[in-house]
PDB file of C-alpha atoms and ligand atoms in Angstrom:
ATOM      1  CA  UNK A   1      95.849 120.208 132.641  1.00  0.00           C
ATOM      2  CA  UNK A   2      93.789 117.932 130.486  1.00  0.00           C
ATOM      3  CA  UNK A   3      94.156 117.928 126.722  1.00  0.00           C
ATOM      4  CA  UNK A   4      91.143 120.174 125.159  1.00  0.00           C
ATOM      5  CA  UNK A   5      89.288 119.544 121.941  1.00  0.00           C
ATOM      6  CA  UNK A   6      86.759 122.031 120.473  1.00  0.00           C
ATOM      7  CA  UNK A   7      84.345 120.775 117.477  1.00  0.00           C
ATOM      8  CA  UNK A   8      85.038 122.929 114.424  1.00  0.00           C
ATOM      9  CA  UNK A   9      83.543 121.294 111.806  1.00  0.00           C
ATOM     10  CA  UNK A  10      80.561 118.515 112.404  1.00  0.00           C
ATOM     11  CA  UNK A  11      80.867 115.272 110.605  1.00  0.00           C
ATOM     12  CA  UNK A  12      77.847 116.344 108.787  1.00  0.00           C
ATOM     13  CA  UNK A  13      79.066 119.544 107.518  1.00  0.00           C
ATOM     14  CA  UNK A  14      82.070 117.913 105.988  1.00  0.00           C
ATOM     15  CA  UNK A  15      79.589 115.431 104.356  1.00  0.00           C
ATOM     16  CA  UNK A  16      77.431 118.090 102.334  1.00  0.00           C
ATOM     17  CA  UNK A  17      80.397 119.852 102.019  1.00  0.00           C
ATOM     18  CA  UNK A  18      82.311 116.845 100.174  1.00  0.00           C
ATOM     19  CA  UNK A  19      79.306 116.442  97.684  1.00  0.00           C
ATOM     20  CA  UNK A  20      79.247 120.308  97.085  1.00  0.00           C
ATOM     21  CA  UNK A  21      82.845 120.374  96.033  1.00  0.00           C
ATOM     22  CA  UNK A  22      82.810 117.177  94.337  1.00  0.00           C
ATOM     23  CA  UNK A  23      79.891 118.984  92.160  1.00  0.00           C
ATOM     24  CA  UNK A  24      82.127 121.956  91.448  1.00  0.00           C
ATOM     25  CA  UNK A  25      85.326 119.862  90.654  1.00  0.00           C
ATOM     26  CA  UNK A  26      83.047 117.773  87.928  1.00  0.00           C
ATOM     27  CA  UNK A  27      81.892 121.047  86.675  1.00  0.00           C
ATOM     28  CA  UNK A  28      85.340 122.215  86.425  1.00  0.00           C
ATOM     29  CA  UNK A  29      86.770 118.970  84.715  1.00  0.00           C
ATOM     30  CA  UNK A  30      84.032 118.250  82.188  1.00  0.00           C
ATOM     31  CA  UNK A  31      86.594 117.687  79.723  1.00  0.00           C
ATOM     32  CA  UNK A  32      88.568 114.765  81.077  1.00  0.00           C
ATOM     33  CA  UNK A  33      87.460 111.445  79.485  1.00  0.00           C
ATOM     34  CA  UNK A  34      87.426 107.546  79.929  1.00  0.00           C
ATOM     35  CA  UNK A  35      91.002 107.840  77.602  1.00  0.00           C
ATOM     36  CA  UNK A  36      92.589 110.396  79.717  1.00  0.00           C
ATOM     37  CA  UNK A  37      90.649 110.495  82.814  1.00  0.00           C
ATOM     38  CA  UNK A  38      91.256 113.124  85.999  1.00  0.00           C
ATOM     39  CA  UNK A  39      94.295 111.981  87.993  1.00  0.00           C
ATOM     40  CA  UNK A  40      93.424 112.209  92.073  1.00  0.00           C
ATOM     41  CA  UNK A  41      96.428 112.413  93.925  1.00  0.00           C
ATOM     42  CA  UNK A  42      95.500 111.381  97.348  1.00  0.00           C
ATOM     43  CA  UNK A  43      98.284 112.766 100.121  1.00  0.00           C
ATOM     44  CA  UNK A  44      99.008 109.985 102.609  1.00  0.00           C
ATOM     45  CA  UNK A  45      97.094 109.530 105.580  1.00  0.00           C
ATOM     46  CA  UNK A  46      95.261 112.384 106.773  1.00  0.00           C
ATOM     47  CA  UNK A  47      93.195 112.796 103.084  1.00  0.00           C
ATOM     48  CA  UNK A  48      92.839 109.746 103.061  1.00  0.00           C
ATOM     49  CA  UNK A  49      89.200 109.983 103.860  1.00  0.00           C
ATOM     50  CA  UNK A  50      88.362 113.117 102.228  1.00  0.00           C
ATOM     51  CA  UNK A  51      89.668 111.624  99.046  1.00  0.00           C
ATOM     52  CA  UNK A  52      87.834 108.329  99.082  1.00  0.00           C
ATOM     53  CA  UNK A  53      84.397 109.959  99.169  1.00  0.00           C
ATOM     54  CA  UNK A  54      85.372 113.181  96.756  1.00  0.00           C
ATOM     55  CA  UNK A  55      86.263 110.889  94.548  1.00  0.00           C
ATOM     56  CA  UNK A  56      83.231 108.576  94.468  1.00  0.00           C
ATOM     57  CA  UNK A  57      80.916 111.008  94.193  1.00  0.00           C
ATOM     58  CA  UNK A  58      82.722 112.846  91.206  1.00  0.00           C
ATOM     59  CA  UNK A  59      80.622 112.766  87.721  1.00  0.00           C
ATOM     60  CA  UNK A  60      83.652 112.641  85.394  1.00  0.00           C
ATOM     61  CA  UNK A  61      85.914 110.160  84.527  1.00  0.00           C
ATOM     62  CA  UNK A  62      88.638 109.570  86.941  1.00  0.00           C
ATOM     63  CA  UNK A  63      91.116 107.973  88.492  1.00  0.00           C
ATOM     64  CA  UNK A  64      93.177 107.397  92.194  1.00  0.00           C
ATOM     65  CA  UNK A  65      96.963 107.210  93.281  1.00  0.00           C
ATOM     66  CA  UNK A  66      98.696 107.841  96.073  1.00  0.00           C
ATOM     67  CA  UNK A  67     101.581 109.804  97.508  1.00  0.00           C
ATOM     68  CA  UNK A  68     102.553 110.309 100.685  1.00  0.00           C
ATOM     69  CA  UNK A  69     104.341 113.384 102.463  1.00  0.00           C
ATOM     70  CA  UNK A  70     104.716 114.354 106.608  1.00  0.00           C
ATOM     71  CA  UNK A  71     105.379 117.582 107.415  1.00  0.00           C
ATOM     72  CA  UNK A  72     104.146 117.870 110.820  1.00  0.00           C
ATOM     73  CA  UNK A  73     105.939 116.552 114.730  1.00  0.00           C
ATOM     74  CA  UNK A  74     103.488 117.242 117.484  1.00  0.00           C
ATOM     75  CA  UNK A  75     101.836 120.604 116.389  1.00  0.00           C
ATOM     76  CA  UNK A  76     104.720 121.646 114.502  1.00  0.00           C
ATOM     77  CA  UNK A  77     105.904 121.613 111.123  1.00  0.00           C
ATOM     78  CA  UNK A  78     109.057 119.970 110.536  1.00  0.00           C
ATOM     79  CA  UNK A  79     110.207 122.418 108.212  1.00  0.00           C
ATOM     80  CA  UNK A  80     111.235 120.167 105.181  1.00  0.00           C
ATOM     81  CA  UNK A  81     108.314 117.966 104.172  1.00  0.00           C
ATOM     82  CA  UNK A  82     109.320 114.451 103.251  1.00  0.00           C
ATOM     83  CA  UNK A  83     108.074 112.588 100.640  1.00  0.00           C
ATOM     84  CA  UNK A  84     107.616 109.307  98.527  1.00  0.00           C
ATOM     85  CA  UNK A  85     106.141 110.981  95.384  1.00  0.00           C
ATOM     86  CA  UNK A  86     105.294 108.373  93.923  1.00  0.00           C
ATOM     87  CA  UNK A  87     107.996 108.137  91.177  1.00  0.00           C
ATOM     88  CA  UNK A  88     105.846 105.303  89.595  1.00  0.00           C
ATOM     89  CA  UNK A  89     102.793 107.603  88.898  1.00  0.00           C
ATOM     90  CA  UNK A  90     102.705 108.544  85.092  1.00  0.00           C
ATOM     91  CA  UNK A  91     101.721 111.835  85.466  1.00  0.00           C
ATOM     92  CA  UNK A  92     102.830 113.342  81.621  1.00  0.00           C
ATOM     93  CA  UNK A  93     100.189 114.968  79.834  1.00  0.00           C
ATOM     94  CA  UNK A  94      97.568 113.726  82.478  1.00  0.00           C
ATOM     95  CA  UNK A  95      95.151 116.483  84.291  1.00  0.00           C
ATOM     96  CA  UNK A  96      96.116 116.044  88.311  1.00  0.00           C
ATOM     97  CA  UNK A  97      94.234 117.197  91.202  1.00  0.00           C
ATOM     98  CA  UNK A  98      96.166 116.634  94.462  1.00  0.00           C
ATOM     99  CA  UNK A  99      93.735 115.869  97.407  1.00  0.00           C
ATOM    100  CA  UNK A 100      95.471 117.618 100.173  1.00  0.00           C
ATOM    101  CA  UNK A 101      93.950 117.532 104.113  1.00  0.00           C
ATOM    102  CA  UNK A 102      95.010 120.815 105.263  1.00  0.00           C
ATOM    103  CA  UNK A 103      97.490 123.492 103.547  1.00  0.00           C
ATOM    104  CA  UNK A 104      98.697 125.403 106.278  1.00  0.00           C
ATOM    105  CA  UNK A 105     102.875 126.883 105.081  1.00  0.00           C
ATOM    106  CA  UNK A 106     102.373 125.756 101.607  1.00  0.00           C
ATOM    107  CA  UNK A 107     105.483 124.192 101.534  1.00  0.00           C
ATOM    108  CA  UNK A 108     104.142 120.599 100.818  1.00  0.00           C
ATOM    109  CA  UNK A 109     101.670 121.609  97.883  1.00  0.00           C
ATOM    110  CA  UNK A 110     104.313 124.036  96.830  1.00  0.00           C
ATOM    111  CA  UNK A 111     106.721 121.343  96.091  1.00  0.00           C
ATOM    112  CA  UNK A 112     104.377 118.849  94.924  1.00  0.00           C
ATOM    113  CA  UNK A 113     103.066 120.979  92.538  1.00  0.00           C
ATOM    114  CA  UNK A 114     107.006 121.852  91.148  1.00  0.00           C
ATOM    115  CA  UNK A 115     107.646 118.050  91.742  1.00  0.00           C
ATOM    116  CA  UNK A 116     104.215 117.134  88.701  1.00  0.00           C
ATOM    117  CA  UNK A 117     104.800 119.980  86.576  1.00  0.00           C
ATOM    118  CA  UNK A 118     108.371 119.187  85.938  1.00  0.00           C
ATOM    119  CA  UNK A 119     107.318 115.938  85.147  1.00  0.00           C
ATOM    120  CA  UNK A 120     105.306 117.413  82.594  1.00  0.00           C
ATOM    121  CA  UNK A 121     101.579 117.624  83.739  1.00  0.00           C
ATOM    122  CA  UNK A 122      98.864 118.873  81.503  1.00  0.00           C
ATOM    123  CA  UNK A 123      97.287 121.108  84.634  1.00  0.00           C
ATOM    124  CA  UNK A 124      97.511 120.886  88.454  1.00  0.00           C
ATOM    125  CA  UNK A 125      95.251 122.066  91.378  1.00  0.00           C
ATOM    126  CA  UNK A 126      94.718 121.582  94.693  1.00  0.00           C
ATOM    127  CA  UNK A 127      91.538 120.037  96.422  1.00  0.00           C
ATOM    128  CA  UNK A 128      92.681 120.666 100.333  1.00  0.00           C
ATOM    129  CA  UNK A 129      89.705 119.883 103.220  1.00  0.00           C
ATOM    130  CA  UNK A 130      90.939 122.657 104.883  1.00  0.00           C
ATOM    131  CA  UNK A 131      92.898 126.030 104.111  1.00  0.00           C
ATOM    132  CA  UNK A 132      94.794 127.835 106.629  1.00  0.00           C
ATOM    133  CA  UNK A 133      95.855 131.109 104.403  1.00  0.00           C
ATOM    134  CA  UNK A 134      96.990 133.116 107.157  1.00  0.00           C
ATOM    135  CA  UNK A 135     100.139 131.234 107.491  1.00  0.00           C
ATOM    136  CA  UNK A 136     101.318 130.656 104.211  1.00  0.00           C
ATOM    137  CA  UNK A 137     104.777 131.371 104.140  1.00  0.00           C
ATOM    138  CA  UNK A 138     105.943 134.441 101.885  1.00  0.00           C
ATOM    139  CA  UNK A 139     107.610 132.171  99.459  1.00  0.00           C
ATOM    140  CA  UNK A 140     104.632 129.619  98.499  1.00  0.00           C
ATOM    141  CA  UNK A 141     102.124 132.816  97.971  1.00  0.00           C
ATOM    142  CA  UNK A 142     101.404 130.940  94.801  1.00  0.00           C
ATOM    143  CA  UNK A 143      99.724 128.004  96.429  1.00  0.00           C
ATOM    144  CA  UNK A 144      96.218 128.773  95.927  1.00  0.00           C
ATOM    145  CA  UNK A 145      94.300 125.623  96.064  1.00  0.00           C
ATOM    146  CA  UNK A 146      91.504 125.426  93.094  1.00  0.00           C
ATOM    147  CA  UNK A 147      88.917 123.812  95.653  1.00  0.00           C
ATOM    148  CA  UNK A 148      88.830 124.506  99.427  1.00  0.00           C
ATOM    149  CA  UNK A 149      86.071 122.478 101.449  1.00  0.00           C
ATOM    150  CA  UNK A 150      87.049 125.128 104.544  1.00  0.00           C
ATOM    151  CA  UNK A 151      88.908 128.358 105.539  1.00  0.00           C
ATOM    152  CA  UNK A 152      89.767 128.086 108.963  1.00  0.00           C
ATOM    153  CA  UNK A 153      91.765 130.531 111.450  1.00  0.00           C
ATOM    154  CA  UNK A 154      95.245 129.507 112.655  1.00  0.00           C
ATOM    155  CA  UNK A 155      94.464 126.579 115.024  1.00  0.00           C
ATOM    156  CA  UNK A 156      95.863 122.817 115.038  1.00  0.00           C
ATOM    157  CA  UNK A 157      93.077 120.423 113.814  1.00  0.00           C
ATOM    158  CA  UNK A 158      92.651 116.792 114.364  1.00  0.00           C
ATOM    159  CA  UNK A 159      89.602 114.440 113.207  1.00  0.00           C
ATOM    160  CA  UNK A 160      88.717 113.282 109.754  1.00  0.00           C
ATOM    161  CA  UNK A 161      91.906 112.020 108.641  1.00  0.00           C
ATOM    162  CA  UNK A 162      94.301 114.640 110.654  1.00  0.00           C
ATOM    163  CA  UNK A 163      96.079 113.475 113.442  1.00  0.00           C
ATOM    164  CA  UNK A 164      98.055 114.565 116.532  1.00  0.00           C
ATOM    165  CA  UNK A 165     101.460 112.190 116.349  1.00  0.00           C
ATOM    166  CA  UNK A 166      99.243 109.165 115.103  1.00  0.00           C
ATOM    167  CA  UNK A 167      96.453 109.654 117.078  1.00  0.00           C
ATOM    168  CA  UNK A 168      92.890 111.281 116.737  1.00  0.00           C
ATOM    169  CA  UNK A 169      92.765 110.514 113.577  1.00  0.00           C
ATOM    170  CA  UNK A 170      89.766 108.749 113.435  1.00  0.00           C
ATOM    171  CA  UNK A 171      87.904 111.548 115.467  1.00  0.00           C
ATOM    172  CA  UNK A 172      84.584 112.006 113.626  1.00  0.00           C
ATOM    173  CA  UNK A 173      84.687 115.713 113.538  1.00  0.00           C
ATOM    174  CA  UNK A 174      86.965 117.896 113.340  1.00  0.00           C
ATOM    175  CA  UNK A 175      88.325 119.348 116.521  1.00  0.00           C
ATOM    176  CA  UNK A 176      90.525 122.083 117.455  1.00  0.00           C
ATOM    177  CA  UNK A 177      93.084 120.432 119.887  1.00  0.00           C
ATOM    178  CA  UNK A 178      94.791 121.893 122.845  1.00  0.00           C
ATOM    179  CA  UNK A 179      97.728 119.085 124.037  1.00  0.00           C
ATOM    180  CA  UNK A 180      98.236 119.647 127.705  1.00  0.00           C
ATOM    181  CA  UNK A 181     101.859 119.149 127.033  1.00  0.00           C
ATOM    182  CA  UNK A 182     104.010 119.112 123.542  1.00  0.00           C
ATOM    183  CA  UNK A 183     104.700 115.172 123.244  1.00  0.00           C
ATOM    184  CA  UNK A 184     107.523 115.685 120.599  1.00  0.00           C
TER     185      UNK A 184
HETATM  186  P1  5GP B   1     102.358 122.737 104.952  1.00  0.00           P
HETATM  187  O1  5GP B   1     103.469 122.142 104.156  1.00  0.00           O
HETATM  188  O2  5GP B   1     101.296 123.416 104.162  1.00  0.00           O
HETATM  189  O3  5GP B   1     102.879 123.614 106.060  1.00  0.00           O
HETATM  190  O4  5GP B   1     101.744 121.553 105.771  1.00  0.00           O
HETATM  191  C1  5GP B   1     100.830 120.745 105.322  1.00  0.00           C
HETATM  192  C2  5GP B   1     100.755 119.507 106.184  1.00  0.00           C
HETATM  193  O5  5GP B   1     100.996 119.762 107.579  1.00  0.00           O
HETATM  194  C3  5GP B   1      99.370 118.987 106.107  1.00  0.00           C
HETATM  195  O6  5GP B   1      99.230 118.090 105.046  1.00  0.00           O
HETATM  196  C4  5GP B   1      99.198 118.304 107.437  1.00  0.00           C
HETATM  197  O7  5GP B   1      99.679 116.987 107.353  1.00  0.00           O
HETATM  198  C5  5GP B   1     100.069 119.090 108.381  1.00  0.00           C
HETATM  199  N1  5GP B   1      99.240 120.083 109.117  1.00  0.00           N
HETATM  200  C6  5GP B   1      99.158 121.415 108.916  1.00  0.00           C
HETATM  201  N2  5GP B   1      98.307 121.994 109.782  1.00  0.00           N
HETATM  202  C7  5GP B   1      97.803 120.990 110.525  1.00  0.00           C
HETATM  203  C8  5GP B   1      96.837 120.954 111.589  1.00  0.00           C
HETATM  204  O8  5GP B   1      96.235 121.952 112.035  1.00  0.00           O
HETATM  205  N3  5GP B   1      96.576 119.726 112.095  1.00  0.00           N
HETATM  206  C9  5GP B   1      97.193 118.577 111.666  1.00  0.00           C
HETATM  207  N4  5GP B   1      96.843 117.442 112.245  1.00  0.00           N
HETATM  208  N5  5GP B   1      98.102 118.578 110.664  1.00  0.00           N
HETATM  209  C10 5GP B   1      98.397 119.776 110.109  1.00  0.00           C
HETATM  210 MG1   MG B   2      98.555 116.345 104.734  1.00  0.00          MG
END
């Protein structure tokens, strides 16, 4: 059997979408300034792309850093994300918005989120591409992301940034994907 992919969202649509939310999040933030600016967190890879054009066409001051977290082997999550929060990244004080893919468990925004506001963030929210609420885990209930471009069914996703092992990534749309066999 062949692998399958089924468009989901167009290339376009994720376009107007990514101006429409970065009009809302500038709305939202009109309070940041040039002094103390919005902080984008950008998760490493797959928002990578969603986060470089939020970001430039945001109307408010602001700012980009990275951190990276991998949660997901083949189709499946791992379990227990793992990270390189960027220990470096001053976040005290500073107003963060982390730029998240796809929140599917919660578990990686859920512990990103505990990981900046120990370190003693003025506010956090989430900016995800995609939200996949149906399978949020009982425990991470609270991650509610601030700014969802959209709410999609349970399916695994590739294109735009999202990939299948390292692959697809650079899929201009996003597809649903069928692997004809688990790889991992
Ligand atoms: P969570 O911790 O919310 O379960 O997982 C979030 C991470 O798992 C996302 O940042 C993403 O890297 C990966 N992930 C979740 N669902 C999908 C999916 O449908 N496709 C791909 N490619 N990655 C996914
Ligand atoms: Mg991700």
């Amino acid at each position: 059997m062949a692998n399958t992919f089924t468009v989901l969202k167009t290339d376009a649509e994720i376009c107007t979408r990514i101006q429409e939310l970065a009009a809302e999040i500038s709305a939202k933030y009109q309070y940041v300034t040039e002094e103390n600016p919005l902080l984008v967190l950008c998760t490493l890879r797959g928002a990578v792309f969603f986060a470089a054009d939020l970001i430039r066409a945001l109307t408010v001051p602001a700012e980009i850093d990275f951190i990276k977290v991998h949660s997901y082997v083949g189709t499946r999550p791992m379990g227990s994300p793992i990270f390189d929060l960027g220990e470096h990244i001053a976040v005290k004080d500073r107003h963060v918005l982390v730029v998240e893919d796809i929140v599917d468990t919660g578990q990686t925004m859920a512990t990103v989120m505990q990981n900046f506001a120990d370190k003693g963030a003025e506010s956090i929210q989430i900016c995800t591409m995609l939200d996949k609420p149906s399978r949020r885990l009982e425990t991470c209930k609270n991650v509610v992301p601030a700014f969802i471009g959209f709410t999609i069914p349970d399916l695994f996703v590739v294109g735009w940034g999202l990939d299948y092992n390292d692959k697809y990534r650079l899929l201009p749309d996003i597809m649903e994907y069928h692997p004809d066999s688990e790889e991992s």
